Amino acid sequence: MNFYRIKQFYWAINSTLTPSSIHFVESNLNLNELKLFNKLSISEKQHCINVAYDVIGECKLKNLKPDLLIKAALLHDIGKIYKKLNIIDKSFMVIADNLSNGYFKKFSNIEKINVYYNHGKIGRDILKRYNEEERLLYLVENHSNFSIDDDIELYILRKCDSRN
Ligand SMILES: [Fe+2]
Ligand SMILES: [Fe+2]
């Protein structure tokens, strides 16, 4: 059976993603990863694709192999698939976090707040079920952890995430 066809089956036809973006995602993710990616909202998908493109540029500048980072970029926000944050939730969370100096974290029993703060860890747990390699899990889990400053790949992922 044509593997590409199976992939296409799981790919929701979405007019806002360009054919070249779709091809890019399909050629960098395996079938399980693609199914997960597909559960992201359209704006999250586009965000992850933009982060991945950005990562390629950064790797070129630093002479690094981009393969794992591309995958990490495409999957870094996968922890958001079960509880989606819309643009209003997100704006609210960013403002509340800034004003409260992180105090908001205490309300992590509220699901949307939990996803906002902990989607890296949630993403790690989701990907672990698919036997993804530890390094990928690590990058996804820590993609917004600014306290780790000696990991070049994580640094690139964080940088590209925050500017897309
Ligand atoms: Fe994130
Ligand atoms: Fe992100």
PDB file of N, CA and C and ligand atoms in Angstrom, residues 44 47-48 51 73 76-77 80 119 143 160-162 164, ligand 2:
ATOM      1  N   GLU A  44      -2.485  26.752  15.326  1.00  0.00           N
ATOM      2  CA  GLU A  44      -1.344  26.080  15.969  1.00  0.00           C
ATOM      3  C   GLU A  44      -0.505  25.344  14.916  1.00  0.00           C
ATOM      4  N   HIS A  47       1.543  27.841  13.185  1.00  0.00           N
ATOM      5  CA  HIS A  47       2.602  28.284  14.100  1.00  0.00           C
ATOM      6  C   HIS A  47       3.747  27.264  14.126  1.00  0.00           C
ATOM      7  N   CYS A  48       3.407  25.995  14.267  1.00  0.00           N
ATOM      8  CA  CYS A  48       4.438  24.947  14.352  1.00  0.00           C
ATOM      9  C   CYS A  48       5.239  24.847  13.049  1.00  0.00           C
ATOM     10  N   VAL A  51       7.614  27.747  12.986  1.00  0.00           N
ATOM     11  CA  VAL A  51       8.744  27.500  13.897  1.00  0.00           C
ATOM     12  C   VAL A  51       9.731  26.540  13.225  1.00  0.00           C
ATOM     13  N   ALA A  73      10.085  20.969  16.454  1.00  0.00           N
ATOM     14  CA  ALA A  73       9.343  22.203  16.195  1.00  0.00           C
ATOM     15  C   ALA A  73       7.904  21.877  15.784  1.00  0.00           C
ATOM     16  N   HIS A  76       6.179  20.551  19.059  1.00  0.00           N
ATOM     17  CA  HIS A  76       6.445  21.135  20.378  1.00  0.00           C
ATOM     18  C   HIS A  76       5.178  21.525  21.150  1.00  0.00           C
ATOM     19  N   ASP A  77       4.109  21.877  20.434  1.00  0.00           N
ATOM     20  CA  ASP A  77       2.881  22.295  21.127  1.00  0.00           C
ATOM     21  C   ASP A  77       1.801  21.212  21.131  1.00  0.00           C
ATOM     22  N   LYS A  80      -1.207  20.685  23.454  1.00  0.00           N
ATOM     23  CA  LYS A  80      -2.428  21.494  23.407  1.00  0.00           C
ATOM     24  C   LYS A  80      -3.585  20.803  22.686  1.00  0.00           C
ATOM     25  N   HIS A 119       1.875  22.584  28.954  1.00  0.00           N
ATOM     26  CA  HIS A 119       1.669  21.818  27.715  1.00  0.00           C
ATOM     27  C   HIS A 119       2.954  21.129  27.237  1.00  0.00           C
ATOM     28  N   HIS A 143      10.431  23.194  25.947  1.00  0.00           N
ATOM     29  CA  HIS A 143      10.510  24.254  24.935  1.00  0.00           C
ATOM     30  C   HIS A 143      10.189  25.651  25.466  1.00  0.00           C
ATOM     31  N   CYS A 160      13.029  30.345  18.142  1.00  0.00           N
ATOM     32  CA  CYS A 160      12.140  30.301  16.976  1.00  0.00           C
ATOM     33  C   CYS A 160      10.678  30.259  17.416  1.00  0.00           C
ATOM     34  N   ASP A 161      10.394  29.596  18.513  1.00  0.00           N
ATOM     35  CA  ASP A 161       9.022  29.529  19.036  1.00  0.00           C
ATOM     36  C   ASP A 161       8.549  30.922  19.411  1.00  0.00           C
ATOM     37  N   SER A 162       9.411  31.654  20.113  1.00  0.00           N
ATOM     38  CA  SER A 162       8.942  32.943  20.618  1.00  0.00           C
ATOM     39  C   SER A 162       8.826  34.002  19.523  1.00  0.00           C
ATOM     40  N   ASN A 164       7.618  33.339  16.433  1.00  0.00           N
ATOM     41  CA  ASN A 164       6.617  32.951  15.424  1.00  0.00           C
ATOM     42  C   ASN A 164       5.215  32.931  16.009  1.00  0.00           C
TER      43      ASN A 164
HETATM   44 FE    FE B   2       4.788  27.260  20.312  1.00  0.00          FE
END
